[in-house]
């Protein structure tokens, strides 16, 4: 019997297995119910063995079984790791550098919002935030939009509820109302955020976009302060040779009101496609706070004055990176987004 065990041990060790078929053959021959090892166990009568060698014989038989089982498992694992039945024994080289996972980047709107905010932060402006679903008072009434006045039509509003009206904010000026209600002057704050207007989506318009608005309220704030703040901002943001100009305009919450243009930083004011040969590009609205707005927010307009301005972040991003279609910002196309991976 011991000879038989020895013989089987040798054949098991010598059995060469290079494929899954051979492995299966091995299993059938040695490990299956009708295999050689099992039949040897079954066909052996322990009573016929002398008691002094019974123990060692049992041990030898077990050893044989473990040997076959371990060989089977090891080779099975190797073959599976090597992929298909291609007879390759793959080795893993642990000293190879790993393949790096591709990291995402920030969205261009976030990049530019931060650039804008950083300039104002250095001038002492704080950051303020407010709800995107807003009541009529904060989006319109406090900002001097009279009831049923056509000025409310200027901003194609999405209404969530009527009477009393709840709207998707049409501008982040609503955040400035909230700041003025809750803080005492001097106030210097910047409110970036998402805003909504019921406009058909095209290369130049969207029903959802981002604004960044600024507010400064203190004693003796003048239009000269407004001009200087925006002049400094434009130079920091678009380059030190940038010029600005103001054109008269109308907003219910500012008086006087203006649209602000900067000299085209692509052609340096000479005229190009981006500025439609005019040398100037519009970047936002601005003006001195209407005294009614201060009163609505419990600030005495006889003591305090202030200015406000607002810009579209998409517009500035489009100018800065010469992006021709506004829809690209919301399509999440990685071919577009990847180009801003290293923008700061
Ligand atoms: N809130 C205005 C708009 O959305 C922009 C603006 C802000 C104009 C502040 C003047 C002063 O169009």
CSV table of C-alpha atoms and ligand atoms in Angstrom, one decimal:
chain,number,residue,atom,x,y,z
A,1,UNK,CA,0.0,0.0,0.0
A,2,UNK,CA,2.7,2.4,0.9
A,3,UNK,CA,4.3,1.7,-2.5
A,4,UNK,CA,1.1,2.5,-4.2
A,5,UNK,CA,0.9,5.8,-2.4
A,6,UNK,CA,4.5,6.6,-3.3
A,7,UNK,CA,3.8,5.8,-6.9
A,8,UNK,CA,0.7,8.0,-7.1
A,9,UNK,CA,2.6,10.8,-5.4
A,10,UNK,CA,5.2,10.7,-8.1
A,11,UNK,CA,2.7,10.6,-11.0
A,12,UNK,CA,0.8,13.5,-9.4
A,13,UNK,CA,3.9,15.6,-9.1
A,14,UNK,CA,5.0,14.8,-12.7
A,15,UNK,CA,1.6,15.5,-14.2
A,16,UNK,CA,2.1,18.5,-16.4
A,17,UNK,CA,-0.9,20.9,-16.7
A,18,UNK,CA,-0.7,23.7,-19.2
A,19,UNK,CA,-4.3,24.2,-20.1
A,20,UNK,CA,-7.8,24.1,-18.6
A,21,UNK,CA,-8.4,20.8,-20.4
A,22,UNK,CA,-5.4,19.2,-18.8
A,23,UNK,CA,-6.5,20.5,-15.5
A,24,UNK,CA,-9.9,18.9,-15.9
A,25,UNK,CA,-8.3,15.7,-16.9
A,26,UNK,CA,-6.2,15.9,-13.7
A,27,UNK,CA,-9.3,16.5,-11.6
A,28,UNK,CA,-11.1,13.5,-13.1
A,29,UNK,CA,-8.1,11.2,-12.8
A,30,UNK,CA,-7.3,12.0,-9.2
A,31,UNK,CA,-9.9,14.1,-7.4
A,32,UNK,CA,-13.3,13.1,-8.7
A,33,UNK,CA,-15.5,10.5,-6.9
A,34,UNK,CA,-14.2,7.8,-9.2
A,35,UNK,CA,-10.7,9.1,-9.3
A,36,UNK,CA,-7.6,7.1,-8.2
A,37,UNK,CA,-7.3,8.6,-4.8
A,38,UNK,CA,-10.9,8.2,-3.7
A,39,UNK,CA,-11.0,4.6,-5.0
A,40,UNK,CA,-7.9,3.8,-3.1
A,41,UNK,CA,-9.4,5.1,0.1
A,42,UNK,CA,-12.7,3.2,-0.6
A,43,UNK,CA,-11.0,0.0,-1.6
A,44,UNK,CA,-8.8,-0.2,1.4
A,45,UNK,CA,-9.6,-2.2,4.5
A,46,UNK,CA,-7.9,-0.7,7.5
A,47,UNK,CA,-8.6,-3.8,9.6
A,48,UNK,CA,-6.0,-5.7,7.7
A,49,UNK,CA,-3.2,-3.2,8.6
A,50,UNK,CA,-1.0,-3.8,11.6
A,51,UNK,CA,-1.9,-1.3,14.4
A,52,UNK,CA,1.6,0.1,14.6
A,53,UNK,CA,1.6,1.3,11.0
A,54,UNK,CA,-2.1,2.2,10.8
A,55,UNK,CA,-1.5,5.8,11.9
A,56,UNK,CA,1.4,6.6,9.6
A,57,UNK,CA,-0.4,5.0,6.7
A,58,UNK,CA,-3.5,7.3,7.3
A,59,UNK,CA,-1.2,10.2,7.4
A,60,UNK,CA,0.5,9.3,4.1
A,61,UNK,CA,-2.9,8.9,2.4
A,62,UNK,CA,-4.0,12.3,3.6
A,63,UNK,CA,-0.8,13.8,2.4
A,64,UNK,CA,-1.5,12.5,-1.0
A,65,UNK,CA,-4.9,13.9,-1.1
A,66,UNK,CA,-3.7,17.3,0.0
A,67,UNK,CA,-0.9,17.3,-2.6
A,68,UNK,CA,-3.4,16.6,-5.4
A,69,UNK,CA,-5.9,19.2,-4.1
A,70,UNK,CA,-3.2,21.9,-3.7
A,71,UNK,CA,-1.7,21.3,-7.1
A,72,UNK,CA,-5.2,21.5,-8.6
A,73,UNK,CA,-6.0,24.8,-6.9
A,74,UNK,CA,-2.7,26.5,-7.6
A,75,UNK,CA,-2.8,25.7,-11.3
A,76,UNK,CA,-6.5,26.7,-11.5
A,77,UNK,CA,-5.7,30.1,-10.0
A,78,UNK,CA,-2.7,30.6,-12.4
A,79,UNK,CA,-4.8,29.7,-15.5
A,80,UNK,CA,-7.6,32.0,-14.5
A,81,UNK,CA,-5.3,34.9,-13.8
A,82,UNK,CA,-3.6,34.4,-17.2
A,83,UNK,CA,-6.9,35.1,-19.0
A,84,UNK,CA,-8.2,32.7,-21.6
A,85,UNK,CA,-6.9,29.3,-22.5
A,86,UNK,CA,-3.8,30.8,-24.1
A,87,UNK,CA,-1.2,28.8,-22.2
A,88,UNK,CA,0.5,32.0,-21.0
A,89,UNK,CA,1.7,32.1,-17.4
A,90,UNK,CA,1.6,35.8,-16.7
A,91,UNK,CA,3.9,37.3,-14.2
A,92,UNK,CA,3.1,40.5,-12.4
A,93,UNK,CA,5.9,43.0,-12.3
A,94,UNK,CA,5.3,44.9,-9.1
A,95,UNK,CA,8.1,47.4,-9.8
A,96,UNK,CA,6.3,48.8,-12.8
A,97,UNK,CA,4.8,52.4,-12.3
A,98,UNK,CA,1.1,52.2,-12.1
A,99,UNK,CA,-1.2,53.6,-14.8
A,100,UNK,CA,-2.5,56.8,-13.2
A,101,UNK,CA,-6.3,57.4,-13.0
A,102,UNK,CA,-7.4,60.4,-14.9
A,103,UNK,CA,-8.4,63.2,-12.5
A,104,UNK,CA,-11.3,65.5,-13.3
A,105,UNK,CA,-10.9,69.3,-13.6
A,106,UNK,CA,-13.0,72.2,-12.5
A,107,UNK,CA,-15.7,73.6,-14.8
A,108,UNK,CA,-14.7,76.8,-16.7
A,109,UNK,CA,-17.6,78.7,-15.0
A,110,UNK,CA,-16.2,77.8,-11.6
A,111,UNK,CA,-12.7,78.7,-12.7
A,112,UNK,CA,-13.8,82.2,-13.9
A,113,UNK,CA,-16.2,82.8,-11.0
A,114,UNK,CA,-13.2,82.3,-8.6
A,115,UNK,CA,-11.0,84.5,-10.7
A,116,UNK,CA,-13.6,87.3,-10.5
A,117,UNK,CA,-14.2,86.8,-6.8
A,118,UNK,CA,-10.5,86.8,-6.0
A,119,UNK,CA,-10.0,90.3,-7.5
A,120,UNK,CA,-12.9,91.7,-5.4
A,121,UNK,CA,-11.8,89.8,-2.3
A,122,UNK,CA,-8.5,91.7,-2.5
A,123,UNK,CA,-10.5,94.9,-2.5
A,124,UNK,CA,-12.3,93.9,0.7
A,125,UNK,CA,-15.5,92.4,-0.7
A,126,UNK,CA,-17.0,89.5,1.2
A,127,UNK,CA,-18.9,86.6,-0.4
A,128,UNK,CA,-22.6,86.2,0.1
A,129,UNK,CA,-25.1,83.5,-0.9
A,130,UNK,CA,-28.9,83.2,-1.0
A,131,UNK,CA,-31.7,81.0,-2.2
A,132,UNK,CA,-32.4,80.3,-5.9
A,133,UNK,CA,-36.1,80.0,-5.2
A,134,UNK,CA,-37.0,83.5,-4.1
A,135,UNK,CA,-40.1,85.5,-3.0
A,136,UNK,CA,-41.4,88.4,-5.0
A,137,UNK,CA,-40.2,90.9,-2.4
A,138,UNK,CA,-36.5,90.0,-2.6
A,139,UNK,CA,-36.4,89.5,-6.4
A,140,UNK,CA,-38.6,92.5,-7.4
A,141,UNK,CA,-40.4,94.7,-4.8
A,142,UNK,CA,-37.4,95.6,-2.6
A,143,UNK,CA,-35.4,96.4,-5.8
A,144,UNK,CA,-37.9,99.1,-6.7
A,145,UNK,CA,-39.8,97.1,-9.4
A,146,UNK,CA,-43.3,98.6,-9.0
A,147,UNK,CA,-46.3,96.2,-9.0
A,148,UNK,CA,-47.4,95.4,-12.5
A,149,UNK,CA,-44.7,97.6,-13.9
A,150,UNK,CA,-43.4,96.6,-17.3
A,151,UNK,CA,-39.9,96.5,-15.9
A,152,UNK,CA,-40.8,93.1,-14.4
A,153,UNK,CA,-41.3,91.9,-17.9
A,154,UNK,CA,-37.7,92.8,-18.7
A,155,UNK,CA,-36.7,89.7,-17.0
A,156,UNK,CA,-38.7,86.7,-18.3
A,157,UNK,CA,-39.5,85.2,-15.0
A,158,UNK,CA,-40.2,81.6,-14.2
A,159,UNK,CA,-43.0,81.6,-11.6
A,160,UNK,CA,-43.3,78.7,-9.2
A,161,UNK,CA,-46.4,80.1,-7.4
A,162,UNK,CA,-48.6,83.1,-8.0
A,163,UNK,CA,-50.2,85.4,-5.4
A,164,UNK,CA,-48.1,85.6,-3.4
A,165,UNK,CA,-45.4,85.1,-6.1
A,166,UNK,CA,-42.6,82.7,-5.7
A,167,UNK,CA,-40.0,82.8,-8.5
A,168,UNK,CA,-36.8,81.3,-9.7
A,169,UNK,CA,-34.5,84.3,-9.0
A,170,UNK,CA,-33.8,86.2,-12.2
A,171,UNK,CA,-30.7,87.9,-10.8
A,172,UNK,CA,-28.5,87.7,-7.7
A,173,UNK,CA,-29.5,91.2,-6.7
A,174,UNK,CA,-32.0,89.4,-4.5
A,175,UNK,CA,-29.0,88.2,-2.4
A,176,UNK,CA,-27.9,91.8,-2.0
A,177,UNK,CA,-31.4,92.7,-0.6
A,178,UNK,CA,-30.9,89.9,2.0
A,179,UNK,CA,-27.5,91.2,2.9
A,180,UNK,CA,-28.8,94.8,3.4
A,181,UNK,CA,-31.6,93.5,5.5
A,182,UNK,CA,-29.3,91.7,7.8
A,183,UNK,CA,-26.2,93.9,8.0
A,184,UNK,CA,-25.4,97.4,8.9
A,185,UNK,CA,-23.2,99.6,6.5
A,186,UNK,CA,-20.4,99.6,5.6
A,187,UNK,CA,-21.3,96.7,3.3
A,188,UNK,CA,-19.0,95.4,0.6
A,189,UNK,CA,-20.2,92.1,-0.8
A,190,UNK,CA,-20.1,89.9,-3.9
A,191,UNK,CA,-22.9,87.5,-4.7
A,192,UNK,CA,-22.2,84.9,-7.4
A,193,UNK,CA,-24.9,82.3,-8.3
A,194,UNK,CA,-27.2,80.6,-10.7
A,195,UNK,CA,-30.1,82.6,-12.2
A,196,UNK,CA,-33.1,81.7,-14.4
A,197,UNK,CA,-34.9,83.5,-17.2
A,198,UNK,CA,-37.5,82.1,-19.6
A,199,UNK,CA,-35.5,82.4,-22.8
A,200,UNK,CA,-35.2,80.1,-25.7
A,201,UNK,CA,-31.9,78.2,-25.6
A,202,UNK,CA,-29.5,79.2,-28.3
A,203,UNK,CA,-25.7,79.8,-28.8
A,204,UNK,CA,-26.1,83.2,-27.0
A,205,UNK,CA,-28.9,82.7,-24.6
A,206,UNK,CA,-29.9,80.1,-22.0
A,207,UNK,CA,-32.7,79.8,-19.4
A,208,UNK,CA,-30.2,79.1,-16.7
A,209,UNK,CA,-26.9,81.0,-16.3
A,210,UNK,CA,-24.6,82.5,-13.7
A,211,UNK,CA,-24.2,86.0,-12.5
A,212,UNK,CA,-21.8,87.7,-10.1
A,213,UNK,CA,-23.1,90.9,-8.5
A,214,UNK,CA,-21.4,93.4,-6.3
A,215,UNK,CA,-22.7,95.9,-3.7
A,216,UNK,CA,-21.0,98.6,-1.8
A,217,UNK,CA,-23.0,100.7,0.8
A,218,UNK,CA,-21.3,103.3,3.0
A,219,UNK,CA,-21.3,107.0,3.8
A,220,UNK,CA,-20.3,109.2,0.8
A,221,UNK,CA,-20.1,106.4,-1.8
A,222,UNK,CA,-20.0,108.1,-5.3
A,223,UNK,CA,-20.2,107.2,-8.9
A,224,UNK,CA,-16.4,107.8,-9.0
A,225,UNK,CA,-16.0,104.9,-6.5
A,226,UNK,CA,-18.0,102.7,-8.8
A,227,UNK,CA,-15.9,103.6,-11.8
A,228,UNK,CA,-12.7,103.1,-10.0
A,229,UNK,CA,-13.7,99.7,-8.6
A,230,UNK,CA,-14.7,98.4,-12.0
A,231,UNK,CA,-11.7,100.0,-13.7
A,232,UNK,CA,-9.4,98.2,-11.2
A,233,UNK,CA,-11.3,94.9,-11.6
A,234,UNK,CA,-11.0,95.1,-15.4
A,235,UNK,CA,-7.3,95.6,-15.4
A,236,UNK,CA,-6.8,92.7,-13.0
A,237,UNK,CA,-9.1,90.4,-14.9
A,238,UNK,CA,-8.4,91.2,-18.5
A,239,UNK,CA,-4.9,92.9,-18.5
A,240,UNK,CA,-3.4,96.1,-17.4
A,241,UNK,CA,-4.0,98.0,-20.7
A,242,UNK,CA,-7.8,97.4,-20.5
A,243,UNK,CA,-9.9,100.6,-20.7
A,244,UNK,CA,-13.6,100.9,-19.6
A,245,UNK,CA,-16.5,103.0,-20.7
A,246,UNK,CA,-20.0,103.5,-19.4
A,247,UNK,CA,-23.2,104.0,-21.5
A,248,UNK,CA,-26.4,105.3,-19.9
A,249,UNK,CA,-29.0,102.6,-19.3
A,250,UNK,CA,-31.9,101.8,-17.1
A,251,UNK,CA,-32.4,99.4,-14.1
A,252,UNK,CA,-35.2,100.0,-11.6
A,253,UNK,CA,-32.9,99.6,-8.6
A,254,UNK,CA,-30.1,102.0,-9.7
A,255,UNK,CA,-30.1,105.7,-10.6
A,256,UNK,CA,-28.2,106.7,-12.6
A,257,UNK,CA,-27.7,103.3,-14.4
A,258,UNK,CA,-25.1,102.3,-16.9
A,259,UNK,CA,-23.9,99.4,-19.1
A,260,UNK,CA,-20.3,98.8,-18.8
A,261,UNK,CA,-17.9,98.0,-21.7
A,262,UNK,CA,-14.3,97.1,-21.6
A,263,UNK,CA,-11.8,97.7,-24.5
A,264,UNK,CA,-11.6,94.4,-26.5
A,265,UNK,CA,-8.7,92.5,-25.0
A,266,UNK,CA,-8.4,90.2,-28.1
A,267,UNK,CA,-7.6,93.0,-30.6
A,268,UNK,CA,-6.7,95.7,-28.0
A,269,UNK,CA,-9.5,97.9,-29.3
A,270,UNK,CA,-8.5,97.8,-32.9
A,271,UNK,CA,-11.7,95.8,-34.0
A,272,UNK,CA,-12.1,92.1,-34.5
A,273,UNK,CA,-14.8,89.4,-34.7
A,274,UNK,CA,-15.3,89.1,-31.0
A,275,UNK,CA,-16.0,92.9,-30.5
A,276,UNK,CA,-17.8,93.1,-33.9
A,277,UNK,CA,-15.2,95.6,-35.1
A,278,UNK,CA,-16.2,98.1,-32.4
A,279,UNK,CA,-13.2,97.7,-30.2
A,280,UNK,CA,-15.5,97.4,-27.1
A,281,UNK,CA,-17.3,94.5,-25.5
A,282,UNK,CA,-20.1,94.7,-22.9
A,283,UNK,CA,-19.6,92.9,-19.7
A,284,UNK,CA,-22.4,94.1,-17.4
A,285,UNK,CA,-24.7,96.6,-15.8
A,286,UNK,CA,-24.0,99.0,-12.9
A,287,UNK,CA,-25.3,102.1,-11.1
A,288,UNK,CA,-25.9,104.0,-7.9
A,289,UNK,CA,-28.4,102.4,-5.6
A,290,UNK,CA,-31.8,104.0,-5.9
A,291,UNK,CA,-32.7,105.6,-2.5
A,292,UNK,CA,-35.9,103.5,-2.5
A,293,UNK,CA,-33.9,100.3,-2.4
A,294,UNK,CA,-32.0,101.5,0.7
A,295,UNK,CA,-35.3,102.5,2.4
A,296,UNK,CA,-36.8,99.1,1.5
A,297,UNK,CA,-33.9,97.5,3.3
A,298,UNK,CA,-34.1,99.7,6.4
A,299,UNK,CA,-31.0,101.7,5.5
A,300,UNK,CA,-31.3,105.5,5.7
A,301,UNK,CA,-30.6,107.0,2.2
A,302,UNK,CA,-29.9,110.4,3.8
A,303,UNK,CA,-26.9,109.0,5.6
A,304,UNK,CA,-25.8,106.2,3.3
A,305,UNK,CA,-25.3,105.8,-0.5
A,306,UNK,CA,-24.1,102.8,-2.5
A,307,UNK,CA,-23.4,101.3,-5.8
A,308,UNK,CA,-24.2,97.9,-7.4
A,309,UNK,CA,-23.0,96.1,-10.5
A,310,UNK,CA,-23.7,92.8,-12.1
A,311,UNK,CA,-22.0,90.6,-14.7
A,312,UNK,CA,-22.8,87.4,-16.5
A,313,UNK,CA,-20.1,84.8,-15.7
A,314,UNK,CA,-20.8,82.8,-18.9
A,315,UNK,CA,-20.3,86.0,-21.0
A,316,UNK,CA,-17.0,86.7,-19.4
A,317,UNK,CA,-15.9,83.1,-19.7
A,318,UNK,CA,-16.9,83.1,-23.4
A,319,UNK,CA,-14.9,86.3,-24.0
A,320,UNK,CA,-11.9,85.1,-22.1
A,321,UNK,CA,-11.6,81.7,-23.7
A,322,UNK,CA,-13.3,82.7,-27.0
A,323,UNK,CA,-16.1,80.1,-26.7
A,324,UNK,CA,-18.6,80.6,-29.4
A,325,UNK,CA,-21.6,78.6,-28.0
A,326,UNK,CA,-23.2,79.1,-24.6
A,327,UNK,CA,-24.7,75.6,-24.7
A,328,UNK,CA,-21.3,74.0,-24.4
A,329,UNK,CA,-21.3,74.9,-20.7
A,330,UNK,CA,-24.2,72.6,-19.8
A,331,UNK,CA,-23.6,69.7,-22.2
A,332,UNK,CA,-20.9,68.1,-20.1
A,333,UNK,CA,-18.9,67.0,-23.1
A,334,UNK,CA,-15.5,65.9,-21.8
A,335,UNK,CA,-13.8,67.0,-25.0
A,336,UNK,CA,-14.8,70.6,-24.1
A,337,UNK,CA,-14.3,70.3,-20.3
A,338,UNK,CA,-10.8,68.7,-20.7
A,339,UNK,CA,-9.5,71.9,-22.3
A,340,UNK,CA,-10.0,73.8,-19.0
A,341,UNK,CA,-8.3,71.2,-16.8
A,342,UNK,CA,-5.3,73.3,-16.2
A,343,UNK,CA,-7.0,76.7,-16.2
A,344,UNK,CA,-6.5,78.6,-13.0
B,1,LIG,N1,-29.3,92.7,-11.8
B,1,LIG,C1,-29.1,93.3,-13.1
B,1,LIG,C2,-29.4,92.2,-14.2
B,1,LIG,O1,-29.6,91.1,-13.9
B,1,LIG,C3,-27.6,93.7,-13.3
B,1,LIG,C4,-27.3,94.8,-12.5
B,1,LIG,C5,-26.9,94.7,-11.2
B,1,LIG,C6,-27.4,96.1,-12.9
B,1,LIG,C7,-26.5,95.7,-10.4
B,1,LIG,C8,-27.1,97.2,-12.2
B,1,LIG,C9,-26.6,97.0,-10.9
B,1,LIG,O2,-29.6,92.5,-15.3
